CSV table of C-alpha atoms and ligand atoms in Angstrom, one decimal:
chain,number,residue,atom,x,y,z
U,1,MET,CA,1.4,56.2,114.0
U,2,SER,CA,-2.3,57.7,113.8
U,3,LYS,CA,-1.5,60.0,110.8
U,4,LEU,CA,-2.7,58.7,108.2
U,5,THR,CA,-3.0,61.0,104.3
U,6,ILE,CA,-5.9,60.3,102.4
U,7,VAL,CA,-6.0,61.1,98.5
U,8,MET,CA,-8.9,61.7,96.8
U,9,TYR,CA,-9.2,61.4,92.7
U,10,HIS,CA,-11.7,62.1,90.5
U,11,TYR,CA,-11.7,61.2,86.9
U,12,VAL,CA,-8.3,60.0,86.4
U,13,ARG,CA,-8.2,59.6,82.3
U,14,ASP,CA,-6.0,59.7,78.6
U,15,LEU,CA,-7.3,63.7,78.0
U,16,LYS,CA,-5.4,64.5,75.4
U,17,HIS,CA,-7.0,61.6,73.2
U,18,SER,CA,-10.7,61.9,74.9
U,19,GLN,CA,-13.4,64.1,73.9
U,20,TYR,CA,-13.1,66.0,76.4
U,21,PRO,CA,-9.4,67.0,77.1
U,22,GLU,CA,-10.4,70.1,78.7
U,23,ILE,CA,-12.6,67.8,81.9
U,24,LYS,CA,-10.5,68.9,84.6
U,25,GLY,CA,-9.2,65.4,85.8
U,26,LEU,CA,-5.9,64.0,85.5
U,27,SER,CA,-4.4,62.3,83.3
U,28,VAL,CA,-3.0,58.4,83.6
U,29,ASP,CA,0.7,59.2,82.7
U,30,LEU,CA,0.7,61.5,85.7
U,31,PHE,CA,-1.8,59.3,87.9
U,32,LYS,CA,1.3,56.6,87.5
U,33,GLU,CA,4.0,59.3,88.5
U,34,GLN,CA,2.5,59.9,91.4
U,35,LEU,CA,1.7,56.1,92.5
U,36,GLN,CA,5.8,55.8,92.0
U,37,TYR,CA,6.0,59.1,94.4
U,38,PHE,CA,3.9,57.2,96.8
U,39,LEU,CA,5.9,53.6,96.4
U,40,ARG,CA,8.6,55.8,97.5
U,41,TYR,CA,7.8,58.1,100.0
U,42,TYR,CA,4.5,55.7,101.8
U,43,LYS,CA,3.0,52.9,103.1
U,44,ILE,CA,0.2,52.2,100.5
U,45,ILE,CA,-2.5,50.5,103.4
U,46,LYS,CA,-6.4,49.0,102.2
U,47,MET,CA,-9.7,50.5,103.8
U,48,GLU,CA,-10.1,47.5,106.0
U,49,GLU,CA,-6.1,48.0,108.1
U,50,LEU,CA,-7.9,51.9,108.2
U,51,ILE,CA,-11.2,50.1,109.9
U,52,GLU,CA,-9.5,47.7,112.1
U,53,ALA,CA,-6.9,50.9,113.5
U,54,VAL,CA,-10.1,52.8,114.5
U,55,LYS,CA,-12.5,49.9,115.8
U,56,LEU,CA,-9.2,48.4,117.4
U,57,ASN,CA,-7.3,51.7,118.7
U,58,LYS,CA,-4.4,50.1,117.1
U,59,GLU,CA,-1.5,51.8,115.4
U,60,LEU,CA,-0.9,52.3,111.7
U,61,PRO,CA,2.0,51.9,109.8
U,62,ASP,CA,4.4,54.6,109.7
U,63,ASN,CA,3.8,57.2,106.8
U,64,SER,CA,0.2,55.1,105.9
U,65,LEU,CA,-1.5,56.8,102.9
U,66,LEU,CA,-4.8,55.5,101.7
U,67,LEU,CA,-6.3,55.9,97.9
U,68,THR,CA,-10.6,57.0,97.3
U,69,PHE,CA,-11.5,57.2,94.0
U,70,ASP,CA,-15.2,59.3,94.0
U,71,ASP,CA,-18.4,59.1,92.0
U,72,GLY,CA,-17.7,55.6,90.1
U,73,TYR,CA,-16.3,56.5,86.6
U,74,LYS,CA,-15.6,54.1,84.3
U,75,ASP,CA,-12.3,55.6,84.2
U,76,HIS,CA,-11.3,53.4,87.3
U,77,PHE,CA,-12.4,50.8,85.8
U,78,GLU,CA,-10.1,51.2,82.9
U,79,PHE,CA,-7.4,53.3,84.2
U,80,VAL,CA,-7.0,53.1,87.6
U,81,PHE,CA,-7.4,49.4,88.9
U,82,PRO,CA,-5.7,47.5,85.9
U,83,ILE,CA,-2.1,49.4,87.0
U,84,LEU,CA,-3.7,49.0,90.8
U,85,ASP,CA,-3.9,45.1,90.4
U,86,GLU,CA,-0.7,45.1,88.9
U,87,LEU,CA,1.3,46.7,91.4
U,88,GLY,CA,-0.6,45.0,94.2
U,89,ILE,CA,-2.1,48.0,95.9
U,90,GLN,CA,-5.8,48.8,97.2
U,91,GLY,CA,-8.0,51.5,96.2
U,92,SER,CA,-11.6,52.5,97.8
U,93,PHE,CA,-14.0,53.0,95.5
U,94,PHE,CA,-17.8,55.4,95.8
U,95,PRO,CA,-19.9,54.9,93.3
U,96,PRO,CA,-23.3,57.1,93.0
U,97,ALA,CA,-25.8,54.0,92.8
U,98,LYS,CA,-28.5,55.9,92.0
U,99,ALA,CA,-26.5,57.2,88.7
U,100,ILE,CA,-25.4,53.5,88.1
U,101,GLN,CA,-28.7,51.8,88.2
U,102,GLU,CA,-31.2,54.2,86.5
U,103,HIS,CA,-28.5,55.6,84.4
U,104,HIS,CA,-28.6,59.2,85.0
U,105,VAL,CA,-26.0,61.6,85.1
U,106,LEU,CA,-25.7,63.6,87.9
U,107,ASP,CA,-26.3,67.6,87.9
U,108,VAL,CA,-22.5,67.7,89.5
U,109,ASN,CA,-20.9,65.6,86.3
U,110,LYS,CA,-23.1,67.0,83.5
U,111,ILE,CA,-22.0,70.8,84.8
U,112,HIS,CA,-18.2,69.4,84.0
U,113,PHE,CA,-19.7,68.2,80.9
U,114,ILE,CA,-20.9,71.4,79.9
U,115,LEU,CA,-18.0,73.7,81.0
U,116,ALA,CA,-15.6,71.1,78.8
U,117,SER,CA,-17.7,72.0,76.2
U,118,VAL,CA,-18.2,75.6,75.5
U,119,LYS,CA,-14.8,77.5,75.3
U,120,GLU,CA,-16.3,80.7,76.6
U,121,LYS,CA,-17.9,80.5,79.9
U,122,LYS,CA,-19.8,83.8,79.5
U,123,GLN,CA,-21.6,82.0,76.8
U,124,ILE,CA,-23.1,79.7,79.4
U,125,ILE,CA,-23.5,82.7,82.1
U,126,PHE,CA,-25.3,84.1,79.1
U,127,ASP,CA,-27.9,81.5,78.4
U,128,ILE,CA,-28.5,81.1,82.4
U,129,TYR,CA,-28.9,84.3,82.7
U,130,SER,CA,-32.1,84.4,80.1
U,131,MET,CA,-33.2,81.4,81.7
U,132,LEU,CA,-33.6,83.0,85.1
U,133,ASP,CA,-35.1,85.8,83.4
U,134,LYS,CA,-37.9,83.4,81.7
U,135,PHE,CA,-38.5,81.9,85.2
U,136,ARG,CA,-37.6,85.4,87.5
U,137,LYS,CA,-41.6,85.2,88.5
U,138,GLU,CA,-42.2,81.8,88.6
U,139,TYR,CA,-39.6,81.2,91.0
U,140,SER,CA,-39.8,84.2,92.9
U,141,LEU,CA,-36.0,84.8,91.8
U,142,GLU,CA,-33.7,87.4,92.7
U,143,ASN,CA,-31.8,89.8,89.6
U,144,ASN,CA,-29.2,88.5,87.4
U,145,GLU,CA,-27.0,90.6,89.6
U,146,TYR,CA,-28.0,89.3,93.2
U,147,TYR,CA,-26.6,86.0,92.1
U,148,PHE,CA,-23.8,86.8,90.2
U,149,ARG,CA,-22.1,88.9,93.4
U,150,LYS,CA,-23.3,86.2,95.9
U,151,LEU,CA,-21.6,82.9,93.7
U,152,ALA,CA,-19.2,84.2,91.6
U,153,LYS,CA,-15.9,83.7,94.2
U,154,GLU,CA,-13.1,82.1,92.5
U,155,ASN,CA,-11.5,79.3,94.9
U,156,ARG,CA,-7.3,77.1,94.4
U,157,PHE,CA,-9.0,75.6,91.5
U,158,ASP,CA,-11.8,77.6,89.2
U,159,THR,CA,-12.2,81.1,88.1
U,160,LYS,CA,-14.9,83.3,90.0
U,161,GLU,CA,-17.2,82.3,86.2
U,162,VAL,CA,-17.0,78.8,87.0
U,163,ILE,CA,-17.2,78.7,90.6
U,164,PHE,CA,-21.3,80.9,89.9
U,165,ILE,CA,-21.9,78.1,87.2
U,166,LYS,CA,-20.8,75.6,89.5
U,167,ARG,CA,-23.1,77.0,92.8
U,168,ILE,CA,-25.7,78.1,91.0
U,169,LEU,CA,-26.7,75.5,89.2
U,170,GLN,CA,-25.8,72.8,92.1
U,171,ARG,CA,-27.2,74.5,95.2
U,172,GLU,CA,-28.6,77.9,94.8
U,173,LEU,CA,-31.3,77.8,93.0
U,174,PRO,CA,-34.7,75.7,93.4
U,175,GLU,CA,-34.5,72.4,92.8
U,176,LYS,CA,-36.2,71.8,90.0
U,177,LEU,CA,-35.4,74.9,88.4
U,178,ARG,CA,-32.2,73.7,88.7
U,179,ASN,CA,-32.3,70.5,86.7
U,180,ILE,CA,-34.6,72.8,84.1
U,181,ILE,CA,-31.3,74.9,83.3
U,182,ILE,CA,-29.0,72.2,83.6
U,183,ASN,CA,-30.5,69.7,81.8
U,184,SER,CA,-31.2,72.2,78.8
U,185,LEU,CA,-27.7,73.3,78.9
U,186,PHE,CA,-26.3,69.2,79.0
U,187,ASN,CA,-28.7,69.1,75.9
U,188,LYS,CA,-27.8,72.1,73.8
U,189,TYR,CA,-23.9,71.7,74.4
U,190,VAL,CA,-23.0,67.3,75.3
U,191,SER,CA,-25.8,65.3,74.2
U,192,LYS,CA,-28.9,64.4,73.7
U,193,ASP,CA,-28.7,61.0,75.4
U,194,GLU,CA,-28.0,61.2,78.9
U,195,GLY,CA,-29.0,57.0,79.2
U,196,SER,CA,-25.9,56.1,76.8
U,197,PHE,CA,-23.6,59.0,78.4
U,198,SER,CA,-24.5,57.9,81.8
U,199,ARG,CA,-23.2,53.9,80.7
U,200,GLU,CA,-20.1,55.8,79.0
U,201,LEU,CA,-19.2,57.8,82.3
U,202,TYR,CA,-19.9,55.5,85.2
U,203,MET,CA,-19.0,51.6,85.9
U,204,ASN,CA,-21.7,49.2,85.8
U,205,ILE,CA,-22.4,46.9,88.3
U,206,ASP,CA,-20.3,43.9,86.9
U,207,GLN,CA,-17.2,46.1,86.7
U,208,LEU,CA,-17.8,46.9,90.0
U,209,LYS,CA,-17.8,43.2,91.5
U,210,CYS,CA,-15.2,42.3,89.5
U,211,MET,CA,-13.0,44.7,91.1
U,212,LYS,CA,-14.4,43.9,94.5
U,213,ARG,CA,-12.8,40.4,93.7
U,214,LYS,CA,-9.8,41.4,93.4
U,215,GLY,CA,-9.1,43.1,96.3
U,216,MET,CA,-10.8,46.8,95.8
U,217,TYR,CA,-12.7,48.3,98.8
U,218,ILE,CA,-15.9,49.7,97.5
U,219,GLY,CA,-17.4,51.8,100.1
U,220,SER,CA,-21.2,54.7,99.6
U,221,HIS,CA,-21.1,57.8,98.2
U,222,GLY,CA,-25.2,58.5,98.9
U,223,TYR,CA,-27.6,57.1,96.6
U,224,ASP,CA,-28.6,60.5,94.4
U,225,HIS,CA,-25.5,62.2,95.5
U,226,TYR,CA,-27.5,64.9,97.3
U,227,TRP,CA,-25.5,67.5,100.0
U,228,LEU,CA,-26.6,65.6,102.6
U,229,ASN,CA,-26.4,68.4,105.2
U,230,THR,CA,-29.4,69.3,103.3
U,231,LEU,CA,-31.7,67.1,103.7
U,232,SER,CA,-34.5,66.5,106.3
U,233,LYS,CA,-33.8,63.0,108.9
U,234,GLU,CA,-36.3,61.2,106.9
U,235,LYS,CA,-34.6,62.2,103.9
U,236,GLN,CA,-31.3,61.4,104.7
U,237,LYS,CA,-32.4,58.3,107.0
U,238,ARG,CA,-33.2,57.3,103.3
U,239,GLU,CA,-30.7,57.8,101.1
U,240,ILE,CA,-28.5,55.9,103.5
U,241,GLU,CA,-30.7,52.5,103.3
U,242,LEU,CA,-31.0,53.1,99.4
U,243,SER,CA,-27.1,53.2,99.2
U,244,LEU,CA,-26.4,50.2,102.1
U,245,ASP,CA,-29.4,48.2,99.3
U,246,PHE,CA,-26.7,48.8,97.0
U,247,LEU,CA,-23.5,48.0,98.4
U,248,LYS,CA,-25.1,44.5,99.1
U,249,LYS,CA,-25.7,44.0,96.0
U,250,LEU,CA,-22.1,44.3,95.2
U,251,GLY,CA,-21.6,41.7,98.0
U,252,CYS,CA,-20.8,44.4,100.6
U,253,ASP,CA,-20.3,44.3,104.6
U,254,ILE,CA,-22.9,46.4,105.7
U,255,ASN,CA,-22.0,46.0,108.9
U,256,ASP,CA,-18.7,47.7,108.8
U,257,TRP,CA,-18.4,50.3,105.7
U,258,VAL,CA,-17.5,53.6,104.8
U,259,MET,CA,-19.0,56.8,103.8
U,260,CYS,CA,-17.8,59.1,101.4
U,261,TYR,CA,-19.6,62.5,101.8
U,262,PRO,CA,-20.8,63.9,98.4
U,263,TYR,CA,-18.9,67.5,98.2
U,264,GLY,CA,-17.5,66.9,101.9
U,265,ALA,CA,-21.3,68.2,103.4
U,266,TYR,CA,-22.5,66.3,106.7
U,267,ASN,CA,-24.4,67.9,109.6
U,268,GLU,CA,-25.1,66.2,113.4
U,269,SER,CA,-27.8,64.5,112.8
U,270,LEU,CA,-26.3,62.5,109.7
U,271,LEU,CA,-23.1,61.5,111.9
U,272,PHE,CA,-25.9,60.0,114.5
U,273,LEU,CA,-27.6,57.8,111.5
U,274,LEU,CA,-24.2,56.9,109.9
U,275,LYS,CA,-23.1,55.3,113.5
U,276,GLU,CA,-26.2,54.1,114.4
U,277,ASN,CA,-26.3,51.8,110.8
U,278,GLY,CA,-23.0,50.1,111.3
U,279,CYS,CA,-20.5,53.0,109.3
U,280,LYS,CA,-17.1,52.9,110.6
U,281,LEU,CA,-15.0,55.7,109.2
U,282,ALA,CA,-16.4,59.0,106.5
U,283,LEU,CA,-14.9,60.9,104.4
U,284,THR,CA,-14.7,64.6,104.1
U,285,THR,CA,-13.2,67.4,101.7
U,286,GLN,CA,-11.5,68.9,104.1
U,287,VAL,CA,-8.2,70.0,103.1
U,288,GLY,CA,-5.5,68.2,105.4
U,289,ILE,CA,-3.9,65.3,106.6
U,290,ALA,CA,-6.0,62.8,109.3
U,291,ASP,CA,-4.6,62.7,112.7
U,292,LEU,CA,-7.3,59.6,114.8
U,293,ASN,CA,-6.3,60.0,117.5
U,294,LYS,CA,-7.2,63.8,117.2
U,295,ASP,CA,-9.7,63.3,114.0
U,296,HIS,CA,-13.5,61.8,114.6
U,297,PRO,CA,-13.5,59.1,112.9
U,298,LEU,CA,-16.4,59.8,110.8
U,299,ILE,CA,-14.9,63.2,109.3
U,300,LEU,CA,-11.6,62.4,108.6
U,301,PRO,CA,-9.9,65.5,106.2
U,302,ARG,CA,-7.9,64.6,102.8
U,303,LEU,CA,-6.0,65.8,100.4
U,304,ASP,CA,-6.3,66.2,96.7
U,305,THR,CA,-4.5,64.5,93.8
U,306,ASN,CA,-3.3,68.3,92.8
U,307,ASP,CA,-2.1,68.7,96.7
U,308,LEU,CA,1.2,66.4,95.7
U,309,PRO,CA,3.8,65.6,93.6
U,310,LYS,CA,2.7,63.9,90.4
U,311,ASP,CA,6.9,63.3,89.3
U,312,ARG,CA,8.2,59.7,90.9
U,313,PHE,CA,11.1,61.7,91.2
U,314,ALA,CA,9.9,64.9,93.1
U,315,LYS,CA,11.6,65.5,96.2
U,316,PRO,CA,8.6,65.5,99.3
U,317,ASN,CA,6.5,68.7,99.2
U,318,ILE,CA,5.2,69.9,102.1
U,319,TRP,CA,2.4,67.5,102.9
U,320,THR,CA,4.8,63.9,102.6
U,321,LEU,CA,7.3,66.5,105.0
U,322,LYS,CA,4.3,66.7,107.5
U,323,VAL,CA,4.1,63.1,108.1
U,324,ILE,CA,7.3,61.2,107.2
U,325,ASN,CA,9.5,59.4,109.3
U,326,PHE,CA,12.8,58.4,107.3
V,1,ZN,ZN1,-19.6,62.8,94.7
């Protein structure tokens, strides 16, 4: 069979009892339920099997499914890993190297925790607007309404206010100004101690090594968690080198490795560099079932955990019906 369901996870935690119950994540109970659903309908495969299938042009088992976990959260070590280990299932983990090595918090995560800490999202927009006003001249910015009209487009998971906050802080503004605004909001609403927050949020190197030893797969999620399609070829090269240094430190095979694009973003020059550097597979955030006969191995689509049932007794849903052979 050439079809493969790749499922993507981010936060998996005991949300109800956590400090940030509003964080958009999956509760541990529902994660367990979803695994039981998968075990009923799918065959959960290992990344090494997929790499081999691609390299040798081999068939995959019927109803293959691969579990992937982005961003190296400590959640994955604390909650996910013991559950997978007990069931004898492999997960593939994609930690952001710089955040883990240098105890930063990724901008994207700062934004999540800012959003989870402020109930009234208009308050955050108000803060952003007043900072834009302050820096308008220095950075030749457009007026506030221009940005809102351009960016505030709701999607299947978020309201337009939330999308506006994410987009303007993730990408739209110049990097330096983005950092100023994000850090000011993070200090005001979340924490004044980024180093400790980072150590609480992400796995450390020993935890990653431990998971690897116990059969989990670790791949690259870039170094600085950039939108890689926005970087020059030289900077893309540097990102790959640094992220491979990190994988080497963990004892990973850097001749056959897997990339998971931050934000799902890639372009032609990146694909070329990945190939040149021994990357065998790469995962996007395009929504869909992967098909090894049709898809480029460096542009594989995934499903989000929310696309599939989180109930062990659920009937096969539309994505499951697309692939399963009874
Ligand atoms: Zn990521």
